[in-house]
PDB file of C-alpha atoms in Angstrom:
ATOM      1  CA  MET A   3     114.903  45.498  72.059  1.00  0.00           C
ATOM      2  CA  SER A   4     116.234  48.161  69.718  1.00  0.00           C
ATOM      3  CA  ASP A   5     117.662  51.571  70.638  1.00  0.00           C
ATOM      4  CA  GLY A   6     114.568  53.243  69.207  1.00  0.00           C
ATOM      5  CA  ASP A   7     112.295  51.190  71.417  1.00  0.00           C
ATOM      6  CA  SER A   8     114.429  52.071  74.438  1.00  0.00           C
ATOM      7  CA  LEU A   9     114.166  55.782  73.669  1.00  0.00           C
ATOM      8  CA  ASP A  10     110.375  55.603  73.202  1.00  0.00           C
ATOM      9  CA  ASP A  11     109.904  53.842  76.521  1.00  0.00           C
ATOM     10  CA  ALA A  12     112.209  56.215  78.395  1.00  0.00           C
ATOM     11  CA  GLY A  13     109.562  58.907  78.849  1.00  0.00           C
ATOM     12  CA  PRO A  14     107.065  61.225  77.133  1.00  0.00           C
ATOM     13  CA  SER A  15     108.073  63.305  74.175  1.00  0.00           C
ATOM     14  CA  LEU A  16     108.801  67.029  74.322  1.00  0.00           C
ATOM     15  CA  GLN A  17     105.358  67.839  72.918  1.00  0.00           C
ATOM     16  CA  GLN A  18     103.643  65.688  75.549  1.00  0.00           C
ATOM     17  CA  ARG A  19     105.619  67.340  78.326  1.00  0.00           C
ATOM     18  CA  ARG A  20     104.602  70.763  77.051  1.00  0.00           C
ATOM     19  CA  MET A  21     100.956  69.730  76.991  1.00  0.00           C
ATOM     20  CA  GLN A  22     101.189  68.424  80.555  1.00  0.00           C
ATOM     21  CA  ALA A  23     102.838  71.665  81.709  1.00  0.00           C
ATOM     22  CA  ALA A  24     100.094  73.744  80.075  1.00  0.00           C
ATOM     23  CA  VAL A  25      97.352  71.678  81.711  1.00  0.00           C
ATOM     24  CA  SER A  26      99.060  71.951  85.120  1.00  0.00           C
ATOM     25  CA  HIS A  27      99.391  75.729  84.746  1.00  0.00           C
ATOM     26  CA  ALA A  28      95.708  76.072  83.832  1.00  0.00           C
ATOM     27  CA  GLN A  29      94.709  73.998  86.849  1.00  0.00           C
ATOM     28  CA  ARG A  30      96.858  76.150  89.152  1.00  0.00           C
ATOM     29  CA  VAL A  31      95.361  79.364  87.790  1.00  0.00           C
ATOM     30  CA  ARG A  32      91.837  77.964  88.187  1.00  0.00           C
ATOM     31  CA  HIS A  33      92.643  76.928  91.746  1.00  0.00           C
ATOM     32  CA  LEU A  34      94.158  80.303  92.695  1.00  0.00           C
ATOM     33  CA  SER A  35      91.488  82.523  91.128  1.00  0.00           C
ATOM     34  CA  PRO A  36      88.292  80.529  90.616  1.00  0.00           C
ATOM     35  CA  LYS A  37      86.110  83.625  90.582  1.00  0.00           C
ATOM     36  CA  PHE A  38      87.397  84.607  87.123  1.00  0.00           C
ATOM     37  CA  HIS A  39      86.600  81.183  85.674  1.00  0.00           C
ATOM     38  CA  GLU A  40      83.529  79.675  87.262  1.00  0.00           C
ATOM     39  CA  SER A  41      81.869  83.005  88.130  1.00  0.00           C
ATOM     40  CA  THR A  42      82.432  84.855  84.867  1.00  0.00           C
ATOM     41  CA  ASP A  43      79.229  85.890  83.154  1.00  0.00           C
ATOM     42  CA  PRO A  44      79.312  84.311  79.651  1.00  0.00           C
ATOM     43  CA  THR A  45      77.415  87.274  78.225  1.00  0.00           C
ATOM     44  CA  LEU A  46      80.394  89.496  79.154  1.00  0.00           C
ATOM     45  CA  ALA A  47      83.045  87.172  77.728  1.00  0.00           C
ATOM     46  CA  PHE A  48      83.980  89.836  75.164  1.00  0.00           C
ATOM     47  CA  PHE A  49      85.298  92.094  77.931  1.00  0.00           C
ATOM     48  CA  TYR A  50      87.480  89.384  79.452  1.00  0.00           C
ATOM     49  CA  HIS A  51      89.901  89.451  76.523  1.00  0.00           C
ATOM     50  CA  PRO A  52      92.815  91.938  76.311  1.00  0.00           C
ATOM     51  CA  ARG A  53      91.693  95.250  74.790  1.00  0.00           C
ATOM     52  CA  THR A  54      94.761  97.383  75.528  1.00  0.00           C
ATOM     53  CA  LEU A  55      95.410  98.401  71.913  1.00  0.00           C
ATOM     54  CA  SER A  56      91.741  99.175  71.298  1.00  0.00           C
ATOM     55  CA  VAL A  57      91.592 101.433  74.346  1.00  0.00           C
ATOM     56  CA  LEU A  58      94.855 103.111  73.311  1.00  0.00           C
ATOM     57  CA  VAL A  59      93.499 103.826  69.830  1.00  0.00           C
ATOM     58  CA  CYS A  60      90.289 105.323  71.280  1.00  0.00           C
ATOM     59  CA  LEU A  61      92.295 107.469  73.687  1.00  0.00           C
ATOM     60  CA  LEU A  62      94.558 108.784  70.923  1.00  0.00           C
ATOM     61  CA  ALA A  63      91.530 109.446  68.720  1.00  0.00           C
ATOM     62  CA  GLY A  64      90.029 111.552  71.491  1.00  0.00           C
ATOM     63  CA  PHE A  65      93.262 113.523  71.865  1.00  0.00           C
ATOM     64  CA  LEU A  66      93.398 114.073  68.109  1.00  0.00           C
ATOM     65  CA  TYR A  67      89.819 115.368  68.056  1.00  0.00           C
ATOM     66  CA  VAL A  68      90.561 117.856  70.834  1.00  0.00           C
ATOM     67  CA  ALA A  69      93.768 118.982  69.143  1.00  0.00           C
ATOM     68  CA  LEU A  70      92.039 119.618  65.800  1.00  0.00           C
ATOM     69  CA  PHE A  71      88.619 120.983  66.728  1.00  0.00           C
ATOM     70  CA  ILE A  72      89.012 122.822  70.050  1.00  0.00           C
ATOM     71  CA  ASP A  73      89.833 126.546  70.053  1.00  0.00           C
ATOM     72  CA  PRO A  74      93.486 126.825  71.215  1.00  0.00           C
ATOM     73  CA  SER A  75      93.198 130.520  72.086  1.00  0.00           C
ATOM     74  CA  ASN A  76      91.009 129.907  75.149  1.00  0.00           C
ATOM     75  CA  ASP A  77      93.451 129.281  77.999  1.00  0.00           C
ATOM     76  CA  ILE A  78      90.797 128.257  80.526  1.00  0.00           C
ATOM     77  CA  LEU A  79      89.321 125.737  78.102  1.00  0.00           C
ATOM     78  CA  ASN A  80      92.798 124.414  77.301  1.00  0.00           C
ATOM     79  CA  THR A  81      93.511 123.911  80.985  1.00  0.00           C
ATOM     80  CA  ARG A  82      90.246 122.067  81.515  1.00  0.00           C
ATOM     81  CA  TRP A  83      90.875 119.772  78.557  1.00  0.00           C
ATOM     82  CA  GLY A  84      94.403 119.188  79.805  1.00  0.00           C
ATOM     83  CA  LEU A  85      93.078 118.066  83.184  1.00  0.00           C
ATOM     84  CA  VAL A  86      90.543 115.811  81.479  1.00  0.00           C
ATOM     85  CA  ALA A  87      93.319 114.269  79.377  1.00  0.00           C
ATOM     86  CA  LEU A  88      95.516 113.794  82.443  1.00  0.00           C
ATOM     87  CA  CYS A  89      92.728 112.028  84.345  1.00  0.00           C
ATOM     88  CA  SER A  90      91.862 109.910  81.296  1.00  0.00           C
ATOM     89  CA  VAL A  91      95.420 108.690  80.882  1.00  0.00           C
ATOM     90  CA  PHE A  92      95.678 107.907  84.596  1.00  0.00           C
ATOM     91  CA  ILE A  93      92.404 105.943  84.500  1.00  0.00           C
ATOM     92  CA  VAL A  94      93.529 103.930  81.459  1.00  0.00           C
ATOM     93  CA  ILE A  95      96.869 103.128  83.096  1.00  0.00           C
ATOM     94  CA  SER A  96      95.026 102.150  86.272  1.00  0.00           C
ATOM     95  CA  VAL A  97      92.706  99.795  84.407  1.00  0.00           C
ATOM     96  CA  VAL A  98      95.734  98.077  82.885  1.00  0.00           C
ATOM     97  CA  LEU A  99      98.031  97.984  85.927  1.00  0.00           C
ATOM     98  CA  PHE A 100      95.861  98.028  89.075  1.00  0.00           C
ATOM     99  CA  ARG A 101      95.155  94.751  90.810  1.00  0.00           C
ATOM    100  CA  ASP A 102      91.653  93.321  90.922  1.00  0.00           C
ATOM    101  CA  GLY A 103      89.650  94.007  94.046  1.00  0.00           C
ATOM    102  CA  PRO A 104      87.003  91.909  95.772  1.00  0.00           C
ATOM    103  CA  PHE A 105      84.254  92.884  93.295  1.00  0.00           C
ATOM    104  CA  ILE A 106      83.914  91.193  89.892  1.00  0.00           C
ATOM    105  CA  ARG A 107      80.401  92.227  88.809  1.00  0.00           C
ATOM    106  CA  PRO A 108      79.786  93.443  86.190  1.00  0.00           C
ATOM    107  CA  HIS A 109      83.518  93.486  85.388  1.00  0.00           C
ATOM    108  CA  PRO A 110      86.734  93.985  87.439  1.00  0.00           C
ATOM    109  CA  ALA A 111      87.805  96.804  85.107  1.00  0.00           C
ATOM    110  CA  LEU A 112      84.856  98.895  86.285  1.00  0.00           C
ATOM    111  CA  TRP A 113      86.088  98.688  89.891  1.00  0.00           C
ATOM    112  CA  ARG A 114      89.612  99.577  88.788  1.00  0.00           C
ATOM    113  CA  VAL A 115      88.132 102.744  87.275  1.00  0.00           C
ATOM    114  CA  VAL A 116      86.335 103.452  90.570  1.00  0.00           C
ATOM    115  CA  LEU A 117      89.620 102.989  92.452  1.00  0.00           C
ATOM    116  CA  ALA A 118      91.436 105.287  90.009  1.00  0.00           C
ATOM    117  CA  LEU A 119      88.791 108.006  90.471  1.00  0.00           C
ATOM    118  CA  ASN A 120      89.128 107.715  94.250  1.00  0.00           C
ATOM    119  CA  VAL A 121      92.916 108.038  93.998  1.00  0.00           C
ATOM    120  CA  LEU A 122      92.558 111.167  91.837  1.00  0.00           C
ATOM    121  CA  TYR A 123      90.066 112.625  94.307  1.00  0.00           C
ATOM    122  CA  GLU A 124      92.378 111.947  97.242  1.00  0.00           C
ATOM    123  CA  MET A 125      95.334 113.531  95.428  1.00  0.00           C
ATOM    124  CA  PHE A 126      93.205 116.620  94.744  1.00  0.00           C
ATOM    125  CA  LEU A 127      92.244 116.824  98.424  1.00  0.00           C
ATOM    126  CA  VAL A 128      95.904 116.592  99.444  1.00  0.00           C
ATOM    127  CA  PHE A 129      96.725 119.451  97.074  1.00  0.00           C
ATOM    128  CA  LEU A 130      93.762 121.465  98.357  1.00  0.00           C
ATOM    129  CA  LEU A 131      94.977 120.996 101.921  1.00  0.00           C
ATOM    130  CA  PHE A 132      97.939 123.317 101.253  1.00  0.00           C
ATOM    131  CA  GLN A 133      95.855 126.129  99.746  1.00  0.00           C
ATOM    132  CA  SER A 134      94.255 129.074 101.472  1.00  0.00           C
ATOM    133  CA  LYS A 135      90.497 129.340 101.790  1.00  0.00           C
ATOM    134  CA  GLN A 136      90.304 131.986  99.069  1.00  0.00           C
ATOM    135  CA  THR A 137      92.495 130.009  96.674  1.00  0.00           C
ATOM    136  CA  GLY A 138      90.447 126.871  97.281  1.00  0.00           C
ATOM    137  CA  ARG A 139      87.249 128.712  96.442  1.00  0.00           C
ATOM    138  CA  GLN A 140      88.807 130.096  93.265  1.00  0.00           C
ATOM    139  CA  MET A 141      89.772 126.570  92.262  1.00  0.00           C
ATOM    140  CA  MET A 142      86.200 125.404  92.778  1.00  0.00           C
ATOM    141  CA  ALA A 143      84.952 128.296  90.615  1.00  0.00           C
ATOM    142  CA  PHE A 144      87.418 127.274  87.910  1.00  0.00           C
ATOM    143  CA  PHE A 145      85.644 123.938  87.517  1.00  0.00           C
ATOM    144  CA  ASP A 146      82.136 125.377  87.918  1.00  0.00           C
ATOM    145  CA  PRO A 147      81.306 129.114  88.146  1.00  0.00           C
ATOM    146  CA  VAL A 148      78.410 128.335  90.487  1.00  0.00           C
ATOM    147  CA  LEU A 149      80.883 127.081  93.116  1.00  0.00           C
ATOM    148  CA  GLY A 150      83.323 129.137  95.136  1.00  0.00           C
ATOM    149  CA  VAL A 151      80.609 131.123  96.911  1.00  0.00           C
ATOM    150  CA  GLU A 152      80.417 130.984 100.683  1.00  0.00           C
ATOM    151  CA  LEU A 153      77.172 129.329 101.742  1.00  0.00           C
ATOM    152  CA  PRO A 154      75.165 130.557 104.715  1.00  0.00           C
ATOM    153  CA  GLU A 155      75.615 128.433 107.830  1.00  0.00           C
ATOM    154  CA  ARG A 156      72.541 127.454 109.812  1.00  0.00           C
ATOM    155  CA  SER A 157      72.686 127.167 113.579  1.00  0.00           C
ATOM    156  CA  TYR A 158      70.475 124.487 115.115  1.00  0.00           C
ATOM    157  CA  GLY A 159      71.014 125.567 118.718  1.00  0.00           C
ATOM    158  CA  ASP A 160      69.160 128.880 118.887  1.00  0.00           C
ATOM    159  CA  ASN A 161      65.990 127.527 120.522  1.00  0.00           C
ATOM    160  CA  CYS A 162      66.514 124.276 122.403  1.00  0.00           C
ATOM    161  CA  ALA A 163      63.101 123.866 124.001  1.00  0.00           C
ATOM    162  CA  LEU A 164      61.825 120.334 123.363  1.00  0.00           C
ATOM    163  CA  THR A 165      58.624 121.149 121.492  1.00  0.00           C
ATOM    164  CA  VAL A 166      56.951 119.695 118.426  1.00  0.00           C
ATOM    165  CA  GLU A 167      57.572 122.873 116.439  1.00  0.00           C
ATOM    166  CA  ASN A 168      61.283 122.899 117.225  1.00  0.00           C
ATOM    167  CA  VAL A 169      61.654 119.212 116.372  1.00  0.00           C
ATOM    168  CA  ARG A 170      59.897 119.760 113.064  1.00  0.00           C
ATOM    169  CA  GLY A 171      62.152 122.727 112.371  1.00  0.00           C
ATOM    170  CA  GLY A 172      65.212 120.544 112.961  1.00  0.00           C
ATOM    171  CA  ILE A 173      64.173 118.012 110.320  1.00  0.00           C
ATOM    172  CA  ASP A 174      65.907 118.730 107.009  1.00  0.00           C
ATOM    173  CA  ILE A 175      68.026 117.006 104.378  1.00  0.00           C
ATOM    174  CA  PHE A 176      70.570 115.995 107.040  1.00  0.00           C
ATOM    175  CA  VAL A 177      68.027 113.572 108.511  1.00  0.00           C
ATOM    176  CA  LEU A 178      68.123 111.588 105.278  1.00  0.00           C
ATOM    177  CA  ALA A 179      71.906 111.999 105.112  1.00  0.00           C
ATOM    178  CA  HIS A 180      72.311 110.551 108.619  1.00  0.00           C
ATOM    179  CA  SER A 181      70.119 107.536 107.865  1.00  0.00           C
ATOM    180  CA  LEU A 182      71.654 106.735 104.474  1.00  0.00           C
ATOM    181  CA  GLY A 183      75.158 107.379 105.805  1.00  0.00           C
ATOM    182  CA  TRP A 184      74.800 104.933 108.660  1.00  0.00           C
ATOM    183  CA  PHE A 185      73.130 102.428 106.361  1.00  0.00           C
ATOM    184  CA  GLY A 186      76.300 102.492 104.259  1.00  0.00           C
ATOM    185  CA  LYS A 187      78.551 102.363 107.329  1.00  0.00           C
ATOM    186  CA  ALA A 188      76.646  99.327 108.611  1.00  0.00           C
ATOM    187  CA  LEU A 189      77.269  97.569 105.291  1.00  0.00           C
ATOM    188  CA  ILE A 190      80.994  98.264 105.715  1.00  0.00           C
ATOM    189  CA  ILE A 191      81.460  97.667 109.460  1.00  0.00           C
ATOM    190  CA  ARG A 192      78.858  94.879 109.882  1.00  0.00           C
ATOM    191  CA  ASN A 193      78.944  94.955 113.663  1.00  0.00           C
ATOM    192  CA  HIS A 194      76.281  96.502 115.921  1.00  0.00           C
ATOM    193  CA  THR A 195      78.630  97.408 118.772  1.00  0.00           C
ATOM    194  CA  MET A 196      81.218  99.128 116.594  1.00  0.00           C
ATOM    195  CA  CYS A 197      78.531 101.068 114.716  1.00  0.00           C
ATOM    196  CA  TRP A 198      77.082 102.396 117.968  1.00  0.00           C
ATOM    197  CA  ILE A 199      80.532 103.334 119.301  1.00  0.00           C
ATOM    198  CA  LEU A 200      81.280 105.312 116.150  1.00  0.00           C
ATOM    199  CA  SER A 201      77.821 106.904 116.130  1.00  0.00           C
ATOM    200  CA  ILE A 202      78.200 108.233 119.681  1.00  0.00           C
ATOM    201  CA  THR A 203      81.806 109.262 119.085  1.00  0.00           C
ATOM    202  CA  PHE A 204      80.758 111.322 116.062  1.00  0.00           C
ATOM    203  CA  GLU A 205      78.218 113.239 118.141  1.00  0.00           C
ATOM    204  CA  LEU A 206      80.917 113.972 120.724  1.00  0.00           C
ATOM    205  CA  LEU A 207      83.094 115.191 117.869  1.00  0.00           C
ATOM    206  CA  GLU A 208      80.330 117.565 116.824  1.00  0.00           C
ATOM    207  CA  TYR A 209      80.313 118.990 120.360  1.00  0.00           C
ATOM    208  CA  SER A 210      84.046 119.662 120.117  1.00  0.00           C
ATOM    209  CA  LEU A 211      83.725 121.466 116.748  1.00  0.00           C
ATOM    210  CA  ALA A 212      80.594 123.498 117.490  1.00  0.00           C
ATOM    211  CA  HIS A 213      82.677 126.643 118.056  1.00  0.00           C
ATOM    212  CA  GLN A 214      84.066 126.405 114.492  1.00  0.00           C
ATOM    213  CA  LEU A 215      81.088 125.131 112.493  1.00  0.00           C
ATOM    214  CA  PRO A 216      77.745 126.752 113.292  1.00  0.00           C
ATOM    215  CA  ASN A 217      75.733 123.837 111.914  1.00  0.00           C
ATOM    216  CA  PHE A 218      77.378 121.595 114.552  1.00  0.00           C
ATOM    217  CA  ASN A 219      75.860 123.799 117.242  1.00  0.00           C
ATOM    218  CA  GLU A 220      72.822 121.628 117.912  1.00  0.00           C
ATOM    219  CA  CYS A 221      70.441 121.176 120.809  1.00  0.00           C
ATOM    220  CA  TRP A 222      70.869 118.212 123.124  1.00  0.00           C
ATOM    221  CA  TRP A 223      67.747 116.526 121.783  1.00  0.00           C
ATOM    222  CA  ASP A 224      68.961 117.083 118.219  1.00  0.00           C
ATOM    223  CA  HIS A 225      72.238 115.321 119.034  1.00  0.00           C
ATOM    224  CA  TRP A 226      70.899 112.361 120.956  1.00  0.00           C
ATOM    225  CA  ILE A 227      67.208 111.880 120.157  1.00  0.00           C
ATOM    226  CA  LEU A 228      66.981 112.966 116.527  1.00  0.00           C
ATOM    227  CA  ASP A 229      70.461 111.959 115.349  1.00  0.00           C
ATOM    228  CA  VAL A 230      71.702 109.023 117.435  1.00  0.00           C
ATOM    229  CA  PHE A 231      68.546 107.219 118.553  1.00  0.00           C
ATOM    230  CA  THR A 232      66.410 107.949 115.480  1.00  0.00           C
ATOM    231  CA  CYS A 233      68.332 108.539 112.239  1.00  0.00           C
ATOM    232  CA  ASN A 234      71.540 106.679 113.098  1.00  0.00           C
ATOM    233  CA  TRP A 235      69.626 103.820 114.704  1.00  0.00           C
ATOM    234  CA  LEU A 236      67.394 103.475 111.647  1.00  0.00           C
ATOM    235  CA  GLY A 237      70.385 103.392 109.271  1.00  0.00           C
ATOM    236  CA  ILE A 238      72.287 100.872 111.423  1.00  0.00           C
ATOM    237  CA  TYR A 239      69.215  98.647 111.873  1.00  0.00           C
ATOM    238  CA  VAL A 240      68.315  98.562 108.175  1.00  0.00           C
ATOM    239  CA  GLY A 241      71.966  98.049 107.196  1.00  0.00           C
ATOM    240  CA  MET A 242      72.444  95.089 109.529  1.00  0.00           C
ATOM    241  CA  LYS A 243      69.118  93.585 108.420  1.00  0.00           C
ATOM    242  CA  TRP A 244      70.280  94.008 104.837  1.00  0.00           C
ATOM    243  CA  CYS A 245      73.470  92.060 105.652  1.00  0.00           C
ATOM    244  CA  GLU A 246      71.408  89.385 107.403  1.00  0.00           C
ATOM    245  CA  HIS A 247      68.943  89.066 104.522  1.00  0.00           C
ATOM    246  CA  PHE A 248      71.670  88.658 101.887  1.00  0.00           C
ATOM    247  CA  LYS A 249      73.747  86.400 104.185  1.00  0.00           C
ATOM    248  CA  MET A 250      76.739  88.732 104.066  1.00  0.00           C
ATOM    249  CA  LYS A 251      79.787  87.957 106.161  1.00  0.00           C
ATOM    250  CA  THR A 252      79.760  89.728 109.538  1.00  0.00           C
ATOM    251  CA  TYR A 253      82.853  91.042 111.325  1.00  0.00           C
ATOM    252  CA  THR A 254      83.872  90.648 114.948  1.00  0.00           C
ATOM    253  CA  TRP A 255      85.865  93.636 116.186  1.00  0.00           C
ATOM    254  CA  HIS A 256      87.885  92.241 119.092  1.00  0.00           C
ATOM    255  CA  GLY A 257      89.261  94.516 121.784  1.00  0.00           C
ATOM    256  CA  ILE A 258      93.013  94.504 122.340  1.00  0.00           C
ATOM    257  CA  ARG A 259      92.567  92.637 125.638  1.00  0.00           C
ATOM    258  CA  GLU A 260      90.774  89.792 123.876  1.00  0.00           C
ATOM    259  CA  ILE A 261      93.700  89.122 121.505  1.00  0.00           C
ATOM    260  CA  PRO A 262      95.699  86.255 123.069  1.00  0.00           C
ATOM    261  CA  THR A 263      99.185  86.741 121.557  1.00  0.00           C
ATOM    262  CA  ILE A 264     101.617  89.617 122.065  1.00  0.00           C
ATOM    263  CA  LYS A 265     102.233  89.789 118.324  1.00  0.00           C
ATOM    264  CA  GLY A 266      98.488  90.183 117.760  1.00  0.00           C
ATOM    265  CA  LYS A 267      98.280  92.938 120.386  1.00  0.00           C
ATOM    266  CA  LEU A 268     101.183  94.809 118.755  1.00  0.00           C
ATOM    267  CA  SER A 269      99.583  94.420 115.326  1.00  0.00           C
ATOM    268  CA  ARG A 270      96.281  95.777 116.637  1.00  0.00           C
ATOM    269  CA  ALA A 271      98.022  98.697 118.379  1.00  0.00           C
ATOM    270  CA  GLY A 272      99.909  99.538 115.182  1.00  0.00           C
ATOM    271  CA  ALA A 273      96.752  99.403 113.094  1.00  0.00           C
TER     272      ALA A 273
END
């Protein structure tokens, strides 16, 4: 046997080893994140390729348009465009750098944009927390002149006699808000017991804040019959039925006494 034959039989070539490494890497990626391979909609394959430079060019083109065609003498308009540019840059950076969440339809980038908008909104709320009431209203009027005006507060506790007329008078847009709100909470919490605990706790919270917010000053039947056992119940019931119909995963919210280990109890207490 020659030296050449010995070298050929010793193992695969460098090119073969590279091919094997590439195949192994692809299999690992497919195993770790199957949702981006088997579940990807082929009609959206265009959006699953890197588009960083394209987005950057579009963003710079937008900045160039504003710089050339917007009146620079209007300070209020300049400030508004500056805030729009700031938010746009943050959203683009978020789409590139944020991690993917649990949602992939229609595209993970859409949910990164949603997360970026929520982060911007939370940052604005933190800033607003340190402003006075008058300054906060002026800031609202800066974005929209219609805002910044104190709205009249309605008190629901003036006449608490349980009559048909009073019940009809208590039905307004907040009835729909209660039902839709608890429908959404049921989709998030996915547990009957926890939904009812939070529903009752919120009504108790309204009792504690009635002296500050007039629209929290409600009659007893408004709190418990109209809100808890009608609107909230309807939202929770429909939400849980929705989860059951679409076979969504339900959650079990264990009490701290039901957790067997000390480490689990400490983790629950810290959460």
